[in-house]
Short mmCIF file of N, CA and C in Angstrom, two decimals:
data_model
loop_
_atom_site.label_atom_id
_atom_site.label_comp_id
_atom_site.label_asym_id
_atom_site.label_seq_id
_atom_site.Cartn_x
_atom_site.Cartn_y
_atom_site.Cartn_z
N MET A 581 -66.67 -25.01 -48.23
CA MET A 581 -67.55 -23.48 -48.25
C MET A 581 -66.97 -22.89 -47.08
N GLU A 582 -67.03 -23.19 -45.87
CA GLU A 582 -66.67 -22.52 -44.76
C GLU A 582 -65.42 -22.31 -44.54
N GLN A 583 -64.43 -22.89 -45.07
CA GLN A 583 -63.03 -22.80 -45.09
C GLN A 583 -62.61 -21.79 -46.12
N ALA A 584 -63.24 -21.69 -47.40
CA ALA A 584 -62.83 -20.81 -48.21
C ALA A 584 -63.42 -19.23 -47.77
N GLU A 585 -64.70 -19.40 -46.93
CA GLU A 585 -64.75 -17.87 -46.55
C GLU A 585 -63.98 -17.42 -45.57
N VAL A 586 -63.53 -18.24 -44.64
CA VAL A 586 -62.39 -17.81 -43.44
C VAL A 586 -61.14 -17.37 -44.47
N SER A 587 -60.76 -18.46 -45.53
CA SER A 587 -59.56 -18.06 -45.86
C SER A 587 -59.51 -16.65 -46.91
N ARG A 588 -61.02 -16.02 -47.51
CA ARG A 588 -60.82 -14.91 -48.04
C ARG A 588 -61.33 -13.65 -46.70
N GLU A 589 -61.84 -14.13 -45.80
CA GLU A 589 -61.62 -12.80 -44.87
C GLU A 589 -59.88 -12.86 -44.30
N VAL A 590 -59.51 -13.99 -43.96
CA VAL A 590 -58.02 -13.69 -43.86
C VAL A 590 -57.29 -12.84 -44.85
N ASN A 591 -57.27 -13.33 -46.19
CA ASN A 591 -56.68 -12.52 -47.13
C ASN A 591 -57.40 -11.09 -47.37
N THR A 592 -58.43 -10.73 -46.91
CA THR A 592 -59.06 -9.48 -46.84
C THR A 592 -58.42 -8.53 -45.99
N LEU A 593 -58.19 -9.17 -44.87
CA LEU A 593 -57.53 -8.79 -43.70
C LEU A 593 -56.03 -8.04 -43.84
N LEU A 594 -55.62 -8.88 -44.69
CA LEU A 594 -53.90 -9.15 -45.03
C LEU A 594 -53.92 -7.88 -46.07
N THR A 595 -54.38 -8.13 -47.09
CA THR A 595 -54.10 -7.37 -48.43
C THR A 595 -55.26 -6.47 -48.57
N ALA A 596 -56.09 -5.85 -47.91
CA ALA A 596 -57.24 -4.74 -48.18
C ALA A 596 -56.20 -3.46 -48.22
N ASP A 597 -56.62 -2.48 -48.94
CA ASP A 597 -56.17 -1.10 -48.55
C ASP A 597 -56.01 -0.90 -47.20
N GLY A 598 -54.95 -0.49 -46.43
CA GLY A 598 -54.73 -0.20 -45.31
C GLY A 598 -54.84 -1.42 -44.50
N GLY A 599 -54.33 -2.71 -44.98
CA GLY A 599 -54.62 -3.80 -44.14
C GLY A 599 -53.18 -3.98 -43.66
N LEU A 600 -53.29 -5.29 -42.95
CA LEU A 600 -51.95 -5.72 -42.06
C LEU A 600 -50.64 -5.67 -42.95
N ASN A 601 -50.93 -6.19 -44.08
CA ASN A 601 -49.49 -6.27 -44.80
C ASN A 601 -48.77 -4.79 -45.16
N GLU A 602 -50.00 -3.81 -45.73
CA GLU A 602 -49.38 -2.22 -45.70
C GLU A 602 -48.81 -2.06 -44.43
N ALA A 603 -49.79 -1.99 -43.63
CA ALA A 603 -49.47 -1.43 -41.92
C ALA A 603 -47.78 -2.09 -41.64
N SER A 604 -47.84 -3.21 -41.90
CA SER A 604 -46.46 -3.68 -41.65
C SER A 604 -45.30 -3.13 -42.32
N LYS A 605 -45.35 -3.10 -43.83
CA LYS A 605 -44.64 -2.28 -44.55
C LYS A 605 -43.92 -0.89 -44.09
N ARG A 606 -45.25 -0.28 -43.90
CA ARG A 606 -45.09 1.15 -43.22
C ARG A 606 -44.49 1.23 -41.99
N SER A 607 -44.54 0.41 -41.20
CA SER A 607 -44.01 0.32 -39.89
C SER A 607 -42.57 0.07 -40.28
N VAL A 608 -42.08 -1.12 -40.71
CA VAL A 608 -40.65 -1.23 -40.99
C VAL A 608 -40.25 0.12 -41.83
N LYS A 609 -40.54 0.45 -42.47
CA LYS A 609 -40.14 1.90 -43.55
C LYS A 609 -39.91 2.76 -42.47
N SER A 610 -40.69 3.29 -41.59
CA SER A 610 -40.60 4.12 -40.81
C SER A 610 -39.88 3.99 -39.71
N LEU A 611 -39.59 2.65 -39.17
CA LEU A 611 -38.19 2.51 -38.16
C LEU A 611 -36.94 2.59 -39.06
N GLU A 612 -37.10 2.17 -40.22
CA GLU A 612 -35.73 2.39 -40.88
C GLU A 612 -35.35 3.76 -41.03
N ALA A 613 -36.20 4.78 -41.56
CA ALA A 613 -36.22 6.15 -41.55
C ALA A 613 -35.85 6.79 -40.24
N ALA A 614 -36.15 6.19 -39.15
CA ALA A 614 -36.17 6.56 -37.85
C ALA A 614 -34.88 6.28 -37.58
N ILE A 615 -34.17 5.21 -37.74
CA ILE A 615 -32.87 4.86 -37.50
C ILE A 615 -31.87 5.62 -38.20
N ALA A 616 -31.92 6.08 -39.68
CA ALA A 616 -31.26 6.84 -40.26
C ALA A 616 -31.38 8.34 -39.85
N LYS A 617 -32.84 8.70 -39.28
CA LYS A 617 -32.90 10.27 -39.11
C LYS A 617 -32.08 10.46 -37.40
N SER A 618 -32.14 9.24 -36.54
CA SER A 618 -31.41 9.31 -35.29
C SER A 618 -30.22 10.00 -35.07
N ARG A 619 -29.45 10.04 -36.06
CA ARG A 619 -27.96 11.00 -36.38
C ARG A 619 -27.99 12.20 -36.49
N GLN A 620 -29.30 12.51 -36.79
CA GLN A 620 -29.66 14.08 -37.00
C GLN A 620 -30.35 14.73 -35.74
N PRO A 621 -30.19 15.87 -35.76
CA PRO A 621 -31.44 16.45 -34.49
C PRO A 621 -32.73 16.61 -35.00
N GLY A 622 -33.43 16.93 -33.99
CA GLY A 622 -34.89 16.84 -34.36
C GLY A 622 -35.69 15.63 -33.86
N TYR A 623 -36.89 15.67 -34.09
CA TYR A 623 -37.87 14.60 -33.97
C TYR A 623 -38.45 14.00 -34.92
N PHE A 624 -38.51 12.77 -34.99
CA PHE A 624 -39.33 11.88 -36.19
C PHE A 624 -40.65 11.17 -35.92
N LYS A 625 -41.59 11.70 -37.09
CA LYS A 625 -42.97 11.00 -36.53
C LYS A 625 -43.00 9.76 -36.95
N TYR A 626 -43.16 8.84 -35.97
CA TYR A 626 -43.51 7.94 -36.62
C TYR A 626 -44.78 6.90 -37.09
N TYR A 627 -44.60 6.22 -38.02
CA TYR A 627 -46.11 5.51 -38.89
C TYR A 627 -46.80 4.84 -37.85
N THR A 628 -48.21 5.69 -37.42
CA THR A 628 -49.15 4.94 -36.45
C THR A 628 -50.25 4.16 -37.47
N PRO A 629 -50.52 3.03 -37.36
CA PRO A 629 -51.69 2.27 -38.26
C PRO A 629 -53.05 2.88 -37.88
N SER A 630 -53.80 2.71 -38.60
CA SER A 630 -55.33 2.93 -38.88
C SER A 630 -56.05 2.65 -37.21
N ASP A 631 -57.03 3.06 -37.17
CA ASP A 631 -57.51 2.27 -35.59
C ASP A 631 -58.31 0.99 -35.98
N ALA A 632 -58.87 0.70 -37.14
CA ALA A 632 -59.63 -0.75 -37.63
C ALA A 632 -58.26 -1.55 -37.58
N THR A 633 -56.85 -1.18 -38.25
CA THR A 633 -55.86 -2.33 -38.03
C THR A 633 -55.22 -2.43 -36.59
N ARG A 634 -55.25 -0.96 -35.87
CA ARG A 634 -54.78 -1.51 -34.40
C ARG A 634 -55.79 -2.28 -33.75
N ALA A 635 -57.26 -2.34 -33.77
CA ALA A 635 -58.26 -3.10 -33.43
C ALA A 635 -57.98 -4.50 -33.84
N VAL A 636 -57.69 -4.59 -34.96
CA VAL A 636 -57.43 -6.27 -35.39
C VAL A 636 -56.12 -6.82 -34.72
N GLU A 637 -55.37 -5.75 -34.52
CA GLU A 637 -53.92 -6.33 -33.89
C GLU A 637 -54.39 -6.74 -32.76
N THR A 638 -54.86 -5.71 -31.62
CA THR A 638 -55.19 -5.90 -30.35
C THR A 638 -55.86 -6.71 -30.03
N LYS A 639 -57.10 -7.22 -30.70
CA LYS A 639 -57.86 -8.45 -30.29
C LYS A 639 -57.66 -9.67 -31.30
N ASN A 640 -56.26 -9.96 -31.79
CA ASN A 640 -55.82 -10.82 -32.51
C ASN A 640 -56.96 -11.52 -33.47
N VAL A 641 -57.69 -11.08 -34.09
CA VAL A 641 -58.47 -11.52 -34.97
C VAL A 641 -57.54 -12.39 -35.98
N LEU A 642 -56.65 -12.09 -36.55
CA LEU A 642 -56.04 -12.69 -37.61
C LEU A 642 -55.65 -14.05 -36.67
N SER A 643 -55.02 -14.28 -35.61
CA SER A 643 -54.75 -15.26 -35.25
C SER A 643 -55.65 -16.25 -34.89
N ALA A 644 -57.00 -15.67 -34.35
CA ALA A 644 -58.25 -16.49 -34.40
C ALA A 644 -58.97 -17.03 -35.42
N LYS A 645 -58.62 -16.42 -36.65
CA LYS A 645 -59.00 -16.87 -37.95
C LYS A 645 -58.32 -17.81 -38.57
N VAL A 646 -56.86 -17.77 -38.45
CA VAL A 646 -55.76 -18.47 -38.77
C VAL A 646 -55.86 -19.97 -38.04
N ALA A 647 -56.54 -20.04 -36.66
CA ALA A 647 -56.89 -21.32 -35.84
C ALA A 647 -57.99 -21.94 -36.26
N ARG A 648 -58.92 -21.14 -36.60
CA ARG A 648 -60.38 -21.54 -37.38
C ARG A 648 -59.85 -22.40 -38.64
N LEU A 649 -58.97 -21.72 -39.44
CA LEU A 649 -58.55 -22.37 -40.72
C LEU A 649 -57.74 -23.80 -40.32
N ALA A 650 -56.87 -23.92 -39.30
CA ALA A 650 -56.33 -25.01 -38.91
C ALA A 650 -57.51 -26.02 -38.38
N GLU A 651 -58.40 -25.56 -37.83
CA GLU A 651 -59.54 -26.70 -37.28
C GLU A 651 -60.21 -27.20 -38.39
N LEU A 652 -60.56 -26.20 -39.47
CA LEU A 652 -61.31 -26.74 -40.67
C LEU A 652 -60.33 -27.64 -41.45
N GLN A 653 -59.20 -27.53 -41.28
CA GLN A 653 -58.51 -28.41 -42.14
C GLN A 653 -58.14 -29.69 -41.79
N LYS A 654 -58.12 -29.78 -40.13
CA LYS A 654 -58.13 -30.87 -39.43
C LYS A 654 -59.51 -31.82 -40.01
N ARG A 655 -60.58 -31.13 -39.87
CA ARG A 655 -61.81 -31.64 -40.24
C ARG A 655 -61.81 -32.32 -41.58
N VAL A 656 -61.20 -31.54 -42.58
CA VAL A 656 -61.09 -32.09 -43.73
C VAL A 656 -60.31 -33.21 -43.93
N ASP A 657 -58.97 -32.92 -43.27
CA ASP A 657 -58.22 -34.44 -43.41
C ASP A 657 -58.61 -35.54 -42.94
N ALA A 658 -59.41 -35.18 -41.90
CA ALA A 658 -60.32 -36.64 -41.00
C ALA A 658 -61.11 -37.14 -42.08
N LYS A 659 -62.00 -36.32 -42.92
CA LYS A 659 -63.04 -36.83 -43.59
C LYS A 659 -62.04 -37.72 -44.93
N GLN A 660 -60.73 -36.87 -45.21
CA GLN A 660 -60.04 -37.41 -46.43
C GLN A 660 -59.64 -38.79 -45.90
N ALA A 661 -59.17 -38.85 -44.73
CA ALA A 661 -58.62 -40.21 -44.35
C ALA A 661 -59.92 -41.27 -44.29
N GLN A 662 -61.11 -41.14 -43.83
CA GLN A 662 -62.02 -41.87 -43.75
C GLN A 662 -62.46 -42.31 -45.42
N LEU A 663 -62.36 -41.38 -46.33
CA LEU A 663 -62.58 -41.70 -47.44
C LEU A 663 -61.45 -42.73 -48.01
N ASP A 664 -60.26 -42.68 -47.73
CA ASP A 664 -59.18 -43.27 -48.11
C ASP A 664 -59.33 -44.80 -47.42
N SER A 665 -59.73 -44.71 -46.15
CA SER A 665 -59.69 -46.05 -45.36
C SER A 665 -60.44 -47.00 -46.41
N ALA A 666 -62.10 -45.90 -46.48
CA ALA A 666 -63.03 -46.78 -47.33
C ALA A 666 -62.68 -47.11 -48.63
N ARG A 667 -62.02 -46.53 -49.39
CA ARG A 667 -61.44 -47.05 -50.69
C ARG A 667 -60.48 -48.17 -50.23
N ARG A 668 -59.61 -48.01 -49.52
CA ARG A 668 -58.81 -49.39 -49.45
C ARG A 668 -59.52 -50.96 -49.02
N GLU A 669 -60.56 -50.34 -48.22
CA GLU A 669 -61.66 -51.37 -47.74
C GLU A 669 -62.48 -51.94 -49.02
N ALA A 670 -62.66 -51.21 -49.93
CA ALA A 670 -63.35 -51.63 -51.13
C ALA A 670 -62.34 -52.38 -52.09
N ALA A 671 -61.02 -51.95 -52.17
CA ALA A 671 -60.12 -52.44 -52.69
C ALA A 671 -59.42 -53.81 -52.32
N LYS A 672 -59.84 -54.06 -51.21
CA LYS A 672 -59.18 -55.27 -50.60
C LYS A 672 -59.97 -56.74 -51.64
N PRO A 673 -59.04 -57.97 -51.47
CA PRO A 673 -59.80 -58.65 -52.28
C PRO A 673 -60.76 -59.24 -51.63
N THR A 674 -61.45 -60.03 -52.31
CA THR A 674 -62.88 -60.53 -51.43
C THR A 674 -62.33 -61.84 -50.55
N ALA A 675 -63.26 -62.66 -50.18
CA ALA A 675 -63.01 -63.79 -49.54
C ALA A 675 -62.38 -64.63 -50.45
N ALA A 676 -61.52 -65.57 -49.83
CA ALA A 676 -60.80 -66.79 -50.75
C ALA A 676 -62.11 -67.59 -51.69
N VAL A 677 -62.10 -67.87 -52.93
CA VAL A 677 -62.80 -68.87 -53.45
C VAL A 677 -62.35 -70.40 -53.41
N ASP A 678 -63.23 -71.35 -52.94
CA ASP A 678 -62.75 -72.43 -52.88
C ASP A 678 -62.61 -73.28 -54.24
N VAL A 679 -61.61 -73.42 -54.65
CA VAL A 679 -61.32 -74.24 -56.06
C VAL A 679 -60.51 -75.25 -55.81
N PRO A 680 -60.96 -76.28 -55.56
CA PRO A 680 -60.03 -77.83 -54.86
C PRO A 680 -58.95 -78.09 -56.00
N ASP A 681 -59.43 -78.13 -57.21
CA ASP A 681 -58.78 -78.77 -58.45
C ASP A 681 -58.52 -77.75 -59.90
N LEU A 682 -57.78 -77.99 -60.68
CA LEU A 682 -57.77 -77.29 -61.62
C LEU A 682 -58.75 -77.28 -62.76
N ARG A 683 -59.58 -78.54 -62.78
CA ARG A 683 -60.89 -78.74 -63.53
C ARG A 683 -61.88 -77.23 -63.24
N ARG A 684 -61.96 -77.41 -61.93
CA ARG A 684 -62.91 -76.40 -61.46
C ARG A 684 -62.65 -74.69 -61.59
N TRP A 685 -61.30 -74.72 -61.62
CA TRP A 685 -60.43 -73.72 -61.63
C TRP A 685 -60.64 -72.94 -63.01
N PHE A 686 -60.22 -74.08 -64.00
CA PHE A 686 -60.58 -73.78 -65.43
C PHE A 686 -62.04 -73.45 -65.50
N ALA A 687 -63.07 -73.81 -65.08
CA ALA A 687 -64.45 -73.97 -65.18
C ALA A 687 -65.05 -72.61 -64.65
N ARG A 688 -64.26 -72.17 -63.74
CA ARG A 688 -64.46 -70.82 -62.98
C ARG A 688 -64.17 -69.39 -63.95
N TYR A 689 -62.67 -69.95 -64.25
CA TYR A 689 -61.85 -68.69 -64.60
C TYR A 689 -61.51 -68.62 -66.01
N ASP A 690 -61.86 -69.91 -66.79
CA ASP A 690 -61.60 -70.35 -67.96
C ASP A 690 -59.92 -70.57 -67.92
N ARG A 691 -59.80 -71.28 -69.41
CA ARG A 691 -58.22 -71.36 -69.49
C ARG A 691 -57.09 -70.17 -69.92
N PRO A 692 -56.04 -70.55 -69.35
CA PRO A 692 -55.21 -69.24 -70.03
C PRO A 692 -54.90 -69.44 -71.25
N ALA A 693 -54.48 -68.11 -71.87
CA ALA A 693 -53.96 -68.54 -73.47
C ALA A 693 -52.78 -69.28 -73.62
N PRO A 694 -52.33 -69.96 -74.34
CA PRO A 694 -51.13 -70.37 -74.55
C PRO A 694 -49.94 -69.30 -74.46
N ALA A 695 -49.11 -69.69 -73.80
CA ALA A 695 -47.66 -68.69 -73.65
C ALA A 695 -47.11 -68.29 -75.00
N PHE A 696 -46.99 -69.38 -75.70
CA PHE A 696 -46.20 -69.49 -77.04
C PHE A 696 -46.84 -70.38 -78.23
N GLY A 697 -46.98 -69.90 -79.16
CA GLY A 697 -47.54 -70.17 -80.28
C GLY A 697 -48.99 -71.24 -80.53
N GLY A 698 -49.14 -72.17 -79.52
CA GLY A 698 -50.25 -72.84 -79.39
C GLY A 698 -49.64 -74.30 -80.37
N GLU A 699 -50.73 -74.53 -81.15
CA GLU A 699 -50.63 -75.80 -82.13
C GLU A 699 -49.28 -75.46 -82.84
N GLY A 700 -48.66 -76.45 -82.81
CA GLY A 700 -47.36 -76.74 -84.04
C GLY A 700 -46.31 -75.76 -83.42
N ALA A 701 -46.21 -75.61 -82.01
CA ALA A 701 -45.03 -74.80 -81.53
C ALA A 701 -43.87 -75.74 -81.09
N ALA A 702 -42.52 -75.66 -81.47
CA ALA A 702 -41.79 -76.15 -80.85
C ALA A 702 -40.54 -75.54 -80.39
N THR A 703 -39.87 -76.23 -79.35
CA THR A 703 -38.62 -75.14 -78.88
C THR A 703 -37.19 -76.37 -78.69
N THR A 704 -36.60 -75.83 -79.56
CA THR A 704 -35.32 -76.87 -79.61
C THR A 704 -34.13 -75.93 -78.65
N PHE A 705 -33.26 -77.08 -78.16
CA PHE A 705 -32.46 -76.77 -77.21
C PHE A 705 -31.11 -77.11 -77.81
N SER A 706 -30.01 -76.14 -77.81
CA SER A 706 -28.60 -76.62 -78.51
C SER A 706 -27.72 -75.96 -77.47
N ALA A 707 -26.70 -76.85 -77.62
CA ALA A 707 -25.62 -76.70 -76.37
C ALA A 707 -24.87 -75.25 -76.86
N SER A 708 -24.59 -74.70 -75.94
CA SER A 708 -24.04 -72.83 -76.17
C SER A 708 -22.92 -72.88 -76.72
N ARG A 709 -22.42 -72.22 -77.56
CA ARG A 709 -21.00 -72.19 -78.12
C ARG A 709 -20.13 -71.41 -77.61
N ARG A 710 -20.72 -70.55 -76.55
CA ARG A 710 -19.92 -69.62 -75.68
C ARG A 710 -18.64 -70.35 -74.59
N VAL A 711 -17.51 -69.52 -74.69
CA VAL A 711 -16.49 -70.07 -74.15
C VAL A 711 -15.88 -68.94 -73.37
N PHE A 712 -15.68 -69.36 -72.22
CA PHE A 712 -15.42 -68.21 -71.02
C PHE A 712 -13.74 -68.25 -70.91
N GLY A 713 -13.35 -67.00 -70.42
CA GLY A 713 -11.96 -66.79 -70.00
C GLY A 713 -11.04 -67.31 -70.74
N GLY A 714 -9.85 -67.64 -70.19
CA GLY A 714 -8.59 -67.82 -71.23
C GLY A 714 -7.86 -66.69 -71.23
N THR A 715 -6.90 -67.33 -70.71
CA THR A 715 -5.38 -66.21 -70.71
C THR A 715 -3.94 -66.87 -70.59
N LYS A 716 -2.97 -66.56 -70.35
CA LYS A 716 -1.82 -67.28 -70.63
C LYS A 716 -2.03 -68.19 -69.78
N HIS A 717 -2.23 -68.11 -68.25
CA HIS A 717 -1.95 -68.83 -67.44
C HIS A 717 -2.97 -70.24 -67.25
N TYR A 718 -4.18 -69.40 -67.70
CA TYR A 718 -5.32 -70.44 -67.63
C TYR A 718 -6.24 -70.58 -68.77
N PRO A 719 -6.59 -71.94 -69.05
CA PRO A 719 -7.31 -72.25 -70.11
C PRO A 719 -8.80 -71.89 -70.07
N GLY A 720 -9.34 -71.40 -71.31
CA GLY A 720 -10.77 -71.16 -71.09
C GLY A 720 -11.41 -72.35 -70.91
N PHE A 721 -12.66 -72.05 -70.78
CA PHE A 721 -13.60 -73.30 -70.76
C PHE A 721 -15.05 -73.00 -71.48
N ARG A 722 -15.46 -74.06 -72.02
CA ARG A 722 -16.72 -74.08 -72.67
C ARG A 722 -18.19 -73.98 -71.50
N SER A 723 -19.19 -73.21 -71.86
CA SER A 723 -20.28 -73.15 -71.11
C SER A 723 -20.97 -74.46 -71.07
N VAL A 724 -21.69 -74.54 -69.42
CA VAL A 724 -22.59 -75.91 -69.63
C VAL A 724 -23.78 -75.60 -70.21
N ALA A 725 -24.09 -74.60 -70.48
CA ALA A 725 -25.52 -73.66 -70.57
C ALA A 725 -26.19 -74.26 -71.97
N SER A 726 -27.31 -74.03 -72.30
CA SER A 726 -28.00 -74.54 -73.44
C SER A 726 -28.89 -73.42 -73.63
N ASP A 727 -28.78 -73.09 -75.23
CA ASP A 727 -29.62 -72.05 -75.57
C ASP A 727 -31.13 -72.79 -76.26
N MET A 728 -31.73 -71.93 -75.84
CA MET A 728 -33.49 -72.12 -75.94
C MET A 728 -33.88 -71.41 -77.34
N ARG A 729 -34.30 -71.97 -78.30
CA ARG A 729 -34.82 -71.33 -79.44
C ARG A 729 -36.35 -71.75 -79.88
N PRO A 730 -37.19 -70.81 -79.64
CA PRO A 730 -38.55 -71.04 -80.24
C PRO A 730 -38.64 -71.06 -81.57
N GLY A 731 -39.59 -72.27 -82.01
CA GLY A 731 -39.64 -72.32 -83.59
C GLY A 731 -41.16 -72.97 -83.69
N ARG A 732 -41.34 -73.71 -84.93
CA ARG A 732 -42.42 -74.24 -85.02
C ARG A 732 -42.12 -75.62 -85.67
N ALA A 733 -43.08 -76.53 -85.36
CA ALA A 733 -42.95 -78.08 -85.88
C ALA A 733 -43.47 -78.02 -87.14
N LEU A 734 -42.60 -78.75 -87.93
CA LEU A 734 -43.12 -78.86 -89.35
C LEU A 734 -43.93 -80.35 -89.77
N ARG A 735 -44.87 -80.61 -90.39
CA ARG A 735 -45.47 -82.03 -90.40
C ARG A 735 -45.21 -82.67 -91.76
#
């Protein structure tokens, strides 16, 4: 809340009618016009900002508010870091559970679902028919791998 208020104040200082942005633009335009006019005889009247704008510039009000915003952001970042570390602590695994054998493991966590088929499932292995290589100079060779094919056992 406080950060939003300070941010609004900074925005008001910058964008208000006759604010710092407008004063800066007018000063730059005035200097550009003075440079162009310097080749001609006569006097050029430079832009002078309003008393309120001059007071803000001399007292460094904007710098103080920006520093306050940075301080508030540091506090927000520190709170965010605390929340992140608390979340990480909560997400850490709990203490190791003593499960000395599979019987107790299955009693605690239940049996896993069968990976393939369950009852009546069968897997067959057949020699691979793949032939590698074979050029004019070197003969090809058969693969020593075997192909695995899942299937069903019939009764």
